[in-house]
Short mmCIF file of C-alpha atoms and ligand atoms in Angstrom, two decimals:
data_model
loop_
_atom_site.label_atom_id
_atom_site.label_comp_id
_atom_site.label_asym_id
_atom_site.label_seq_id
_atom_site.Cartn_x
_atom_site.Cartn_y
_atom_site.Cartn_z
CA UNK A 1 -6.48 91.74 241.97
CA UNK A 2 -7.99 91.75 245.33
CA UNK A 3 -5.91 90.91 248.62
CA UNK A 4 -6.09 88.52 251.31
CA UNK A 5 -4.50 87.79 254.30
CA UNK A 6 -2.17 84.66 254.72
CA UNK A 7 -0.90 83.70 258.95
CA UNK A 8 0.41 81.43 261.38
CA UNK A 9 0.45 81.74 264.83
CA UNK A 10 2.98 80.12 267.51
CA UNK A 11 3.79 80.53 270.97
CA UNK A 12 6.54 78.57 273.23
CA UNK A 13 6.72 78.72 276.99
CA UNK A 14 10.74 79.49 277.04
CA UNK A 15 13.18 77.76 279.07
CA UNK A 16 12.22 79.72 282.77
CA UNK A 17 8.77 80.61 282.89
CA UNK A 18 6.74 77.46 284.22
CA UNK A 19 3.31 78.94 282.35
CA UNK A 20 2.62 80.24 279.22
CA UNK A 21 0.62 83.34 280.19
CA UNK A 22 1.06 84.73 276.54
CA UNK A 23 -2.27 83.94 274.61
CA UNK A 24 -2.27 84.50 270.53
CA UNK A 25 -4.67 84.30 267.93
CA UNK A 26 -4.26 84.23 263.98
CA UNK A 27 -7.08 84.65 261.41
CA UNK A 28 -8.30 85.10 258.26
CA UNK A 29 -8.59 88.73 259.35
CA UNK A 30 -7.72 89.55 262.81
CA UNK A 31 -3.80 88.73 264.35
CA UNK A 32 -3.58 89.21 267.89
CA UNK A 33 -0.84 89.03 270.91
CA UNK A 34 -1.88 89.23 274.75
CA UNK A 35 0.77 88.98 277.03
CA UNK A 36 -0.81 88.32 280.48
CA UNK A 37 0.89 89.71 283.67
CA UNK A 38 0.37 89.22 287.38
CA UNK A 39 1.71 86.40 288.76
CA UNK A 40 0.39 83.41 289.91
CA UNK A 41 -1.45 82.21 287.27
CA UNK A 42 -3.75 85.57 286.67
CA UNK A 43 -1.88 86.32 283.75
CA UNK A 44 -3.12 83.95 281.29
CA UNK A 45 -6.65 84.21 282.69
CA UNK A 46 -5.93 87.95 281.56
CA UNK A 47 -4.63 87.59 277.98
CA UNK A 48 -7.05 84.28 277.43
CA UNK A 49 -9.52 86.54 278.24
CA UNK A 50 -8.71 89.17 276.33
CA UNK A 51 -8.21 86.75 273.56
CA UNK A 52 -11.05 85.16 273.73
CA UNK A 53 -13.45 89.14 273.84
CA UNK A 54 -11.07 89.60 270.93
CA UNK A 55 -11.58 86.87 268.63
CA UNK A 56 -15.33 87.38 268.58
CA UNK A 57 -14.83 91.08 266.11
CA UNK A 58 -16.16 90.08 262.83
CA UNK A 59 -15.08 90.99 259.63
CA UNK A 60 -16.44 95.03 259.77
CA UNK A 61 -19.23 95.37 257.10
CA UNK A 62 -18.19 98.26 254.39
CA UNK A 63 -20.52 100.85 256.22
CA UNK A 64 -18.49 99.91 260.06
CA UNK A 65 -15.61 101.52 261.19
CA UNK A 66 -13.27 99.42 261.97
CA UNK A 67 -11.31 101.62 264.43
CA UNK A 68 -14.72 101.63 266.77
CA UNK A 69 -14.94 97.80 265.92
CA UNK A 70 -11.58 97.22 267.41
CA UNK A 71 -11.89 100.77 270.27
CA UNK A 72 -15.05 98.65 271.61
CA UNK A 73 -13.84 95.32 271.61
CA UNK A 74 -10.77 96.21 274.20
CA UNK A 75 -13.01 98.26 276.03
CA UNK A 76 -15.54 94.14 276.67
CA UNK A 77 -12.36 93.21 277.35
CA UNK A 78 -11.00 94.92 279.18
CA UNK A 79 -14.69 94.63 281.27
CA UNK A 80 -14.03 91.29 280.99
CA UNK A 81 -10.84 91.11 282.96
CA UNK A 82 -12.48 93.33 285.52
CA UNK A 83 -15.38 90.30 285.88
CA UNK A 84 -12.61 88.36 286.23
CA UNK A 85 -11.24 90.34 289.31
CA UNK A 86 -14.41 90.53 290.85
CA UNK A 87 -15.28 87.11 290.35
CA UNK A 88 -11.82 85.98 292.39
CA UNK A 89 -10.32 88.86 294.14
CA UNK A 90 -6.63 87.15 294.10
CA UNK A 91 -6.69 87.88 290.31
CA UNK A 92 -6.32 91.88 291.68
CA UNK A 93 -3.15 93.64 289.73
CA UNK A 94 -3.85 91.39 286.75
CA UNK A 95 -3.75 92.65 283.65
CA UNK A 96 -2.31 91.81 279.87
CA UNK A 97 -1.10 93.90 277.07
CA UNK A 98 -3.12 93.77 273.67
CA UNK A 99 -2.01 94.10 270.12
CA UNK A 100 -4.75 93.33 267.62
CA UNK A 101 -4.91 93.79 264.02
CA UNK A 102 -7.87 93.77 262.08
CA UNK A 103 -8.22 93.17 258.30
CA UNK A 104 -10.70 95.17 256.36
CA UNK A 105 -9.55 93.72 252.63
CA UNK A 106 -7.63 96.58 251.86
CA UNK A 107 -5.96 97.65 255.44
CA UNK A 108 -5.07 97.16 258.62
CA UNK A 109 -6.30 98.65 261.28
CA UNK A 110 -3.94 98.56 264.41
CA UNK A 111 -5.38 98.41 268.26
CA UNK A 112 -2.47 98.88 271.13
CA UNK A 113 -1.65 98.94 274.60
CA UNK A 114 1.12 97.56 276.33
CA UNK A 115 4.79 96.19 275.33
CA UNK A 116 4.14 93.53 272.40
CA UNK A 117 4.61 95.24 269.48
CA UNK A 118 3.76 94.90 265.66
CA UNK A 119 6.24 94.99 262.88
CA UNK A 120 5.66 95.60 259.30
CA UNK A 121 8.55 94.09 256.71
CA UNK A 122 7.87 96.16 253.24
CA UNK A 123 10.48 95.84 250.44
CA UNK A 124 13.00 94.11 252.77
CA UNK A 125 12.64 97.10 255.55
CA UNK A 126 11.04 96.23 259.06
CA UNK A 127 9.64 99.08 260.87
CA UNK A 128 8.09 98.36 264.31
CA UNK A 129 4.74 100.28 263.76
CA UNK A 130 3.72 100.50 267.54
CA UNK A 131 5.07 101.98 270.14
CA UNK A 132 5.85 100.16 273.58
CA UNK A 133 3.97 101.44 276.25
CA UNK A 134 6.73 101.33 278.84
CA UNK A 135 9.05 102.98 281.67
CA UNK A 136 12.57 102.66 279.39
CA UNK A 137 10.18 103.92 276.24
CA UNK A 138 9.78 106.96 277.50
CA UNK A 139 13.28 107.04 279.04
CA UNK A 140 13.92 106.22 275.48
CA UNK A 141 11.95 109.31 273.97
CA UNK A 142 13.34 111.69 276.06
CA UNK A 143 16.42 111.05 274.80
CA UNK A 144 17.91 110.03 278.22
CA UNK A 145 18.96 106.31 277.17
CA UNK A 146 19.60 105.19 274.42
CA UNK A 147 17.60 101.70 272.36
CA UNK A 148 20.24 99.58 273.24
CA UNK A 149 20.47 100.68 276.86
CA UNK A 150 16.36 100.13 276.79
CA UNK A 151 17.26 97.00 275.89
CA UNK A 152 19.57 96.02 279.02
CA UNK A 153 18.06 98.52 281.27
CA UNK A 154 16.89 96.22 284.51
CA UNK A 155 13.40 97.90 284.17
CA UNK A 156 12.80 97.11 280.75
CA UNK A 157 9.93 95.69 281.38
CA UNK A 158 7.97 97.97 283.28
CA UNK A 159 4.73 98.41 281.68
CA UNK A 160 3.09 101.41 281.88
CA UNK A 161 -0.01 101.03 279.93
CA UNK A 162 -1.96 97.76 279.63
CA UNK A 163 -5.53 96.20 280.08
CA UNK A 164 -6.34 96.01 283.65
CA UNK A 165 -9.69 95.65 284.17
CA UNK A 166 -9.72 99.74 285.27
CA UNK A 167 -10.87 103.14 283.88
CA UNK A 168 -10.67 103.29 280.32
CA UNK A 169 -8.26 101.54 278.32
CA UNK A 170 -6.28 104.33 276.03
CA UNK A 171 -4.80 102.03 273.16
CA UNK A 172 -3.09 103.46 270.40
CA UNK A 173 -5.40 102.86 266.83
CA UNK A 174 -4.71 103.58 263.66
CA UNK A 175 -4.37 102.21 260.37
CA UNK A 176 -1.69 100.52 258.26
CA UNK A 177 -1.77 100.46 254.23
CA UNK A 178 -0.57 97.28 252.72
CA UNK A 179 0.25 96.28 250.02
CA UNK A 180 1.02 92.28 247.80
CA UNK A 181 3.98 90.88 250.05
CA UNK A 182 4.06 92.78 253.04
CA UNK A 183 4.65 90.90 256.06
CA UNK A 184 3.61 91.69 259.59
CA UNK A 185 5.13 90.46 262.88
CA UNK A 186 2.91 90.70 266.05
CA UNK A 187 4.52 88.97 269.17
CA UNK A 188 5.12 89.48 272.72
CA UNK A 189 8.06 91.01 274.47
CA UNK A 190 9.89 87.19 275.00
CA UNK A 191 10.76 87.64 271.27
CA UNK A 192 11.34 91.06 270.99
CA UNK A 193 13.38 91.52 274.17
CA UNK A 194 15.45 88.42 272.87
CA UNK A 195 16.23 89.10 269.25
CA UNK A 196 17.11 92.28 267.54
CA UNK A 197 14.96 93.86 265.20
CA UNK A 198 18.17 93.42 262.93
CA UNK A 199 17.67 89.71 262.98
CA UNK A 200 14.18 90.02 262.56
CA UNK A 201 14.37 91.37 259.26
CA UNK A 202 16.79 89.16 258.33
CA UNK A 203 14.57 85.96 259.10
CA UNK A 204 11.73 87.70 257.85
CA UNK A 205 13.59 87.98 254.59
CA UNK A 206 15.07 84.70 254.42
CA UNK A 207 12.66 82.75 255.47
CA UNK A 208 10.26 82.21 252.41
CA UNK A 209 7.23 80.34 254.02
CA UNK A 210 5.66 81.45 257.18
CA UNK A 211 5.68 78.43 258.86
CA UNK A 212 9.49 78.21 259.10
CA UNK A 213 9.75 81.92 259.42
CA UNK A 214 7.68 81.66 262.99
CA UNK A 215 9.90 78.13 263.51
CA UNK A 216 12.57 80.06 262.85
CA UNK A 217 11.93 83.39 265.40
CA UNK A 218 10.51 80.79 268.30
CA UNK A 219 14.21 78.72 267.99
CA UNK A 220 15.99 82.11 267.78
CA UNK A 221 14.26 83.30 271.18
CA UNK A 222 15.18 79.47 272.42
CA UNK A 223 18.47 80.01 271.58
CA UNK A 224 18.49 83.27 273.37
CA UNK A 225 17.89 81.76 276.37
CA UNK A 226 14.02 82.26 276.52
CA UNK A 227 13.72 84.09 279.83
CA UNK A 228 9.88 84.72 279.17
CA UNK A 229 7.15 83.72 277.29
CA UNK A 230 7.52 83.79 273.39
CA UNK A 231 4.62 84.16 271.22
CA UNK A 232 4.92 85.16 267.85
CA UNK A 233 1.72 85.76 265.16
CA UNK A 234 2.59 85.83 261.38
CA UNK A 235 0.70 86.85 258.06
CA UNK A 236 1.59 88.00 254.76
CA UNK A 237 -0.96 90.21 252.54
CA UNK A 238 -1.12 88.34 248.94
CA UNK A 239 -3.74 88.23 246.28
CA UNK A 240 -6.62 86.88 246.50
CA UNK A 241 -6.15 83.39 244.10
CA UNK A 242 -9.32 82.26 245.23
CA UNK A 243 -8.25 79.99 247.88
CA UNK A 244 -10.15 78.99 250.67
CA UNK A 245 -8.75 80.59 254.11
CA UNK A 246 -7.74 78.26 256.45
CA UNK A 247 -8.97 77.71 260.56
CA UNK A 248 -8.19 80.00 262.63
CA UNK A 249 -5.25 79.32 265.02
CA UNK A 250 -5.18 80.19 268.94
CA UNK A 251 -1.97 79.45 271.34
CA UNK A 252 -0.76 79.84 273.73
CA UNK A 253 -2.55 80.39 277.36
CA UNK A 254 -5.90 80.76 275.07
CA UNK A 255 -5.31 77.15 274.02
CA UNK A 256 -5.34 75.83 276.92
CA UNK A 257 -8.35 74.34 278.45
CA UNK A 258 -9.37 75.78 282.22
CA UNK A 259 -8.92 72.45 283.69
CA UNK A 260 -6.24 71.16 282.04
CA UNK A 261 -4.20 74.41 283.39
CA UNK A 262 -5.78 73.71 287.17
CA UNK A 263 -4.32 70.15 286.48
CA UNK A 264 -1.22 71.15 285.61
CA UNK A 265 -1.44 73.44 289.12
CA UNK A 266 -2.55 70.51 290.93
CA UNK A 267 0.14 68.24 289.28
CA UNK A 268 2.73 70.80 290.35
CA UNK A 269 1.33 69.90 293.85
CA UNK A 270 0.49 73.26 294.60
CA UNK A 271 -3.27 74.07 295.53
CA UNK A 272 -5.44 76.90 294.85
CA UNK A 273 -4.83 77.53 298.77
CA UNK A 274 -1.05 77.81 298.08
CA UNK A 275 -1.03 79.62 295.35
CA UNK A 276 -3.08 82.79 296.68
CA UNK A 277 0.08 83.08 299.29
CA UNK A 278 1.79 86.16 298.81
CA UNK A 279 4.94 84.88 298.18
CA UNK A 280 7.43 86.86 295.37
CA UNK A 281 6.65 86.53 292.23
CA UNK A 282 9.31 87.58 289.62
CA UNK A 283 6.19 88.65 287.75
CA UNK A 284 4.90 91.13 289.38
CA UNK A 285 8.09 92.45 289.90
CA UNK A 286 8.79 93.13 286.54
CA UNK A 287 5.60 94.33 285.55
CA UNK A 288 3.81 97.36 287.24
CA UNK A 289 1.18 98.47 285.16
CA UNK A 290 0.08 101.07 287.90
CA UNK A 291 3.08 102.96 288.78
CA UNK A 292 1.50 104.77 291.76
CA UNK A 293 0.94 100.77 293.76
CA UNK A 294 4.85 100.25 292.71
CA UNK A 295 6.08 102.99 294.94
CA UNK A 296 3.75 102.10 297.69
CA UNK A 297 5.92 100.02 299.71
CA UNK A 298 8.69 102.45 298.88
CA UNK A 299 5.97 105.38 300.49
CA UNK A 300 5.64 103.64 303.67
CA UNK A 301 9.33 102.50 303.84
CA UNK A 302 10.38 106.41 303.24
CA UNK A 303 7.18 107.37 305.53
CA UNK A 304 9.04 104.90 308.49
CA UNK A 305 12.40 105.70 307.92
CA UNK A 306 11.51 109.46 308.03
CA UNK A 307 9.74 108.93 311.23
CA UNK A 308 12.75 107.67 312.84
CA UNK A 309 14.59 110.31 311.35
CA UNK A 310 12.90 113.06 313.07
CA UNK A 311 13.24 110.62 316.37
CA UNK A 312 16.66 110.33 316.28
CA UNK A 313 18.44 112.96 313.66
CA UNK A 314 16.58 115.62 314.72
CA UNK A 315 14.13 117.77 312.96
CA UNK A 316 15.68 120.46 311.39
CA UNK A 317 18.02 118.44 309.04
CA UNK A 318 15.03 116.41 308.53
CA UNK A 319 12.88 119.25 306.98
CA UNK A 320 16.10 120.28 305.15
CA UNK A 321 16.64 117.38 303.12
CA UNK A 322 12.79 116.90 302.59
CA UNK A 323 12.88 120.56 300.98
CA UNK A 324 15.40 118.94 298.70
CA UNK A 325 12.50 116.46 297.23
CA UNK A 326 9.85 117.50 294.33
CA UNK A 327 6.69 115.65 293.54
CA UNK A 328 3.94 116.17 290.88
CA UNK A 329 0.41 116.32 291.71
CA UNK A 330 -2.57 118.61 291.78
CA UNK A 331 -3.04 122.18 292.72
CA UNK A 332 -6.68 123.67 292.53
CA UNK A 333 -7.16 121.36 289.27
CA UNK A 334 -3.78 122.03 287.82
CA UNK A 335 -1.37 119.82 287.49
CA UNK A 336 1.66 121.02 289.80
CA UNK A 337 4.81 120.67 291.21
CA UNK A 338 5.19 120.42 294.83
CA UNK A 339 8.84 121.07 296.88
CA UNK A 340 9.20 118.40 299.75
CA UNK A 341 7.08 115.13 300.13
CA UNK A 342 3.52 113.89 299.56
CA UNK A 343 3.23 112.41 302.79
CA UNK A 344 2.42 114.53 305.81
CA UNK A 345 2.93 113.10 309.31
CA UNK A 346 0.05 113.72 311.43
CA UNK A 347 -1.00 117.63 311.00
CA UNK A 348 2.46 118.22 309.63
CA UNK A 349 2.81 119.02 306.36
CA UNK A 350 5.97 118.12 304.55
CA UNK A 351 5.73 120.01 301.09
CA UNK A 352 4.54 123.25 299.30
CA UNK A 353 3.75 124.25 296.30
CA UNK A 354 6.64 124.93 294.11
CA UNK A 355 4.57 125.83 290.45
CA UNK A 356 0.99 124.83 289.14
CA UNK A 357 1.70 124.43 285.63
CA UNK A 358 0.37 127.02 283.47
CA UNK A 359 -2.33 125.27 280.64
CA UNK A 360 -2.48 121.83 281.89
CA UNK A 361 -5.76 121.31 283.67
CA UNK A 362 -5.88 117.49 285.46
CA UNK A 363 -8.79 116.39 283.78
CA UNK A 364 -7.13 116.91 280.38
CA UNK A 365 -4.86 113.97 280.80
CA UNK A 366 -6.19 110.23 280.20
CA UNK A 367 -7.69 108.26 282.94
CA UNK A 368 -4.74 106.47 283.52
CA UNK A 369 -2.37 109.58 284.11
CA UNK A 370 -4.91 111.59 286.28
CA UNK A 371 -5.23 109.04 288.80
CA UNK A 372 -1.00 108.59 289.12
CA UNK A 373 -0.89 112.80 289.32
CA UNK A 374 -4.20 112.62 291.98
CA UNK A 375 -1.83 109.47 293.74
CA UNK A 376 1.27 112.03 293.46
CA UNK A 377 4.55 111.31 291.48
CA UNK A 378 7.77 111.51 293.06
CA UNK A 379 10.58 112.73 290.93
CA UNK A 380 14.35 112.88 291.29
CA UNK A 381 14.71 116.55 291.75
CA UNK A 382 13.54 119.69 289.94
CA UNK A 383 14.38 119.16 286.76
CA UNK A 384 12.87 115.64 286.23
CA UNK A 385 10.11 116.98 288.22
CA UNK A 386 9.73 119.14 284.49
CA UNK A 387 10.42 116.53 282.79
CA UNK A 388 7.44 114.41 284.06
CA UNK A 389 5.03 117.98 283.49
CA UNK A 390 5.60 117.51 280.02
CA UNK A 391 5.90 114.20 279.39
CA UNK A 392 1.57 114.61 281.00
CA UNK A 393 0.89 117.22 278.74
CA UNK A 394 2.55 114.93 275.81
CA UNK A 395 -0.37 112.52 276.83
CA UNK A 396 -3.03 115.10 277.35
CA UNK A 397 -2.27 116.88 273.73
CA UNK A 398 -2.16 113.18 272.65
CA UNK A 399 -5.96 112.45 273.72
CA UNK A 400 -7.38 115.23 273.01
CA UNK A 401 -7.35 115.59 269.58
CA UNK A 402 -7.35 118.68 268.38
CA UNK A 403 -10.56 120.74 266.92
CA UNK A 404 -10.70 120.60 263.38
CA UNK A 405 -10.72 123.54 261.76
CA UNK A 406 -11.36 124.49 258.31
CA UNK A 407 -8.08 125.93 256.71
CA UNK A 408 -9.25 127.47 253.97
CA UNK A 409 -12.10 130.04 253.47
CA UNK A 410 -14.57 127.79 252.06
CA UNK A 411 -17.90 128.22 253.28
CA UNK A 412 -18.98 124.44 253.95
CA UNK A 413 -21.29 123.60 256.64
CA UNK A 414 -18.69 121.50 259.11
CA UNK A 415 -20.44 119.65 261.99
CA UNK A 416 -19.49 121.69 264.65
CA UNK A 417 -16.95 120.00 266.58
CA UNK A 418 -16.85 121.20 270.01
CA UNK A 419 -14.46 120.10 272.28
CA UNK A 420 -16.33 117.98 274.52
CA UNK A 421 -16.35 118.43 278.67
CA UNK A 422 -15.12 114.92 279.13
CA UNK A 423 -11.98 114.49 276.94
CA UNK A 424 -12.99 112.36 274.61
CA UNK A 425 -10.90 108.87 273.16
CA UNK A 426 -8.57 109.40 270.55
CA UNK A 427 -9.89 106.02 269.13
CA UNK A 428 -13.57 105.82 269.11
CA UNK A 429 -15.08 109.00 267.25
CA UNK A 430 -12.10 109.55 264.89
CA UNK A 431 -13.85 108.26 261.13
CA UNK A 432 -11.21 108.98 258.90
CA UNK A 433 -8.75 106.40 259.91
CA UNK A 434 -5.81 108.11 260.85
CA UNK A 435 -2.62 106.72 258.47
CA UNK A 436 0.52 105.06 259.92
CA UNK A 437 2.73 106.35 262.60
CA UNK A 438 1.21 105.67 266.09
CA UNK A 439 0.50 107.76 268.87
CA UNK A 440 2.31 110.80 266.76
CA UNK A 441 1.03 114.06 267.73
CA UNK A 442 -0.38 115.86 265.09
CA UNK A 443 -0.83 119.34 265.03
CA UNK A 444 -1.04 120.97 268.39
CA UNK A 445 -3.80 123.28 268.78
CA UNK A 446 -5.79 124.17 272.24
CA UNK A 447 -8.35 121.23 272.16
CA UNK A 448 -9.37 120.65 275.59
CA UNK A 449 -10.26 123.84 277.80
CA UNK A 450 -7.75 125.58 279.09
CA UNK A 451 -5.06 122.95 277.91
CA UNK A 452 -2.13 124.45 275.77
CA UNK A 453 -0.18 122.45 273.87
CA UNK A 454 3.46 122.76 271.91
CA UNK A 455 3.52 124.83 268.68
CA UNK A 456 4.97 122.07 266.96
CA UNK A 457 6.25 119.04 267.82
CA UNK A 458 8.81 117.03 266.47
CA UNK A 459 8.60 113.59 264.23
CA1 CA B 501 5.78 89.12 278.31
#
């Protein structure tokens, strides 16, 4: 019997935030959660824009690749955000997470960027099928902290990738095979940051209707203090009994008409001018989609401190101290580790090349990471610099899929897949849809000229 999708959606401002910067969408073939960031009401503009663009995705025809369809929609959403920033520069820095599931009648194709989550419930077991693009997740992956520590980590909401109108968005895109009875939960970190996976699994198993499940989940987040906006999109795979699908649901910021939002601000007695004032905003501090900028103030501070240090403490000690510092940057087109500080004081260069990393050309990195390296990434020490390099290599290998080589000597004429001169997005060109696991390295063969990937990667 053919399968169909049942769905529902909820969004709640939570108990602390003034406005809802989350947006959600649930329709007969598309589920989306977008968690806006940027503060000063720009986050809601970003998330609403993403949901608006994605909600215009049409159900894929038989000859259409859902992966390309979603990748193109994400690109368009990113361009829309760029246009919105161009139209109002006070929105500079705004962005949004996007987790979107596209139903094709047989499977779900997932596009994901940021720290919203998609979970899959089958046979009573709940699995998170997206990987958080966060600082703490990177620490967990490296084995530096545990999942429990990540939950309480002060930088737990630091998002490393988001749709922010710049560069090429690099969503993870993958397909999930489904069967009748499967349930899917897509949510913002306002839910997953407050309610544990164990509780989520329990609720998804005990509540029978999707509506009751969604209500309970929001209720649990509120009871947990709901420090952030909470958005829940739920779906269930059922056998198609001919019942017509209901209307699509739009929740959160995307559901708020723009003028109503403006009225809200006026009611609060806050003019547009006032909102543009650079006052500290917790959301701005919580999210840093562009880490190099996060360190910009720190760099300036360090520089000032250094100048003061040079003047008062004496040049020798200061120079000795700089030699205990490390950063990752670029040397002759390769990722490289430098000893010292990336800043220079006038003509005085404060660093020297420590190691030009073999097999890691900067051009092989995804644009986001390339920018980071070009702006230089500070390391805590030499070992930390090595870890940063390995993480960069992982990203380069992930985004440059292996060159397909025919395993058997069967002389079938294969179209020559050459590693292009530019790094191909992992999303657009792969025609047979890869199954489940997001962002996991597949097999390591050199795929970008000069790029060396580990022989085996842990699962
Ligand atoms: Ca959030």
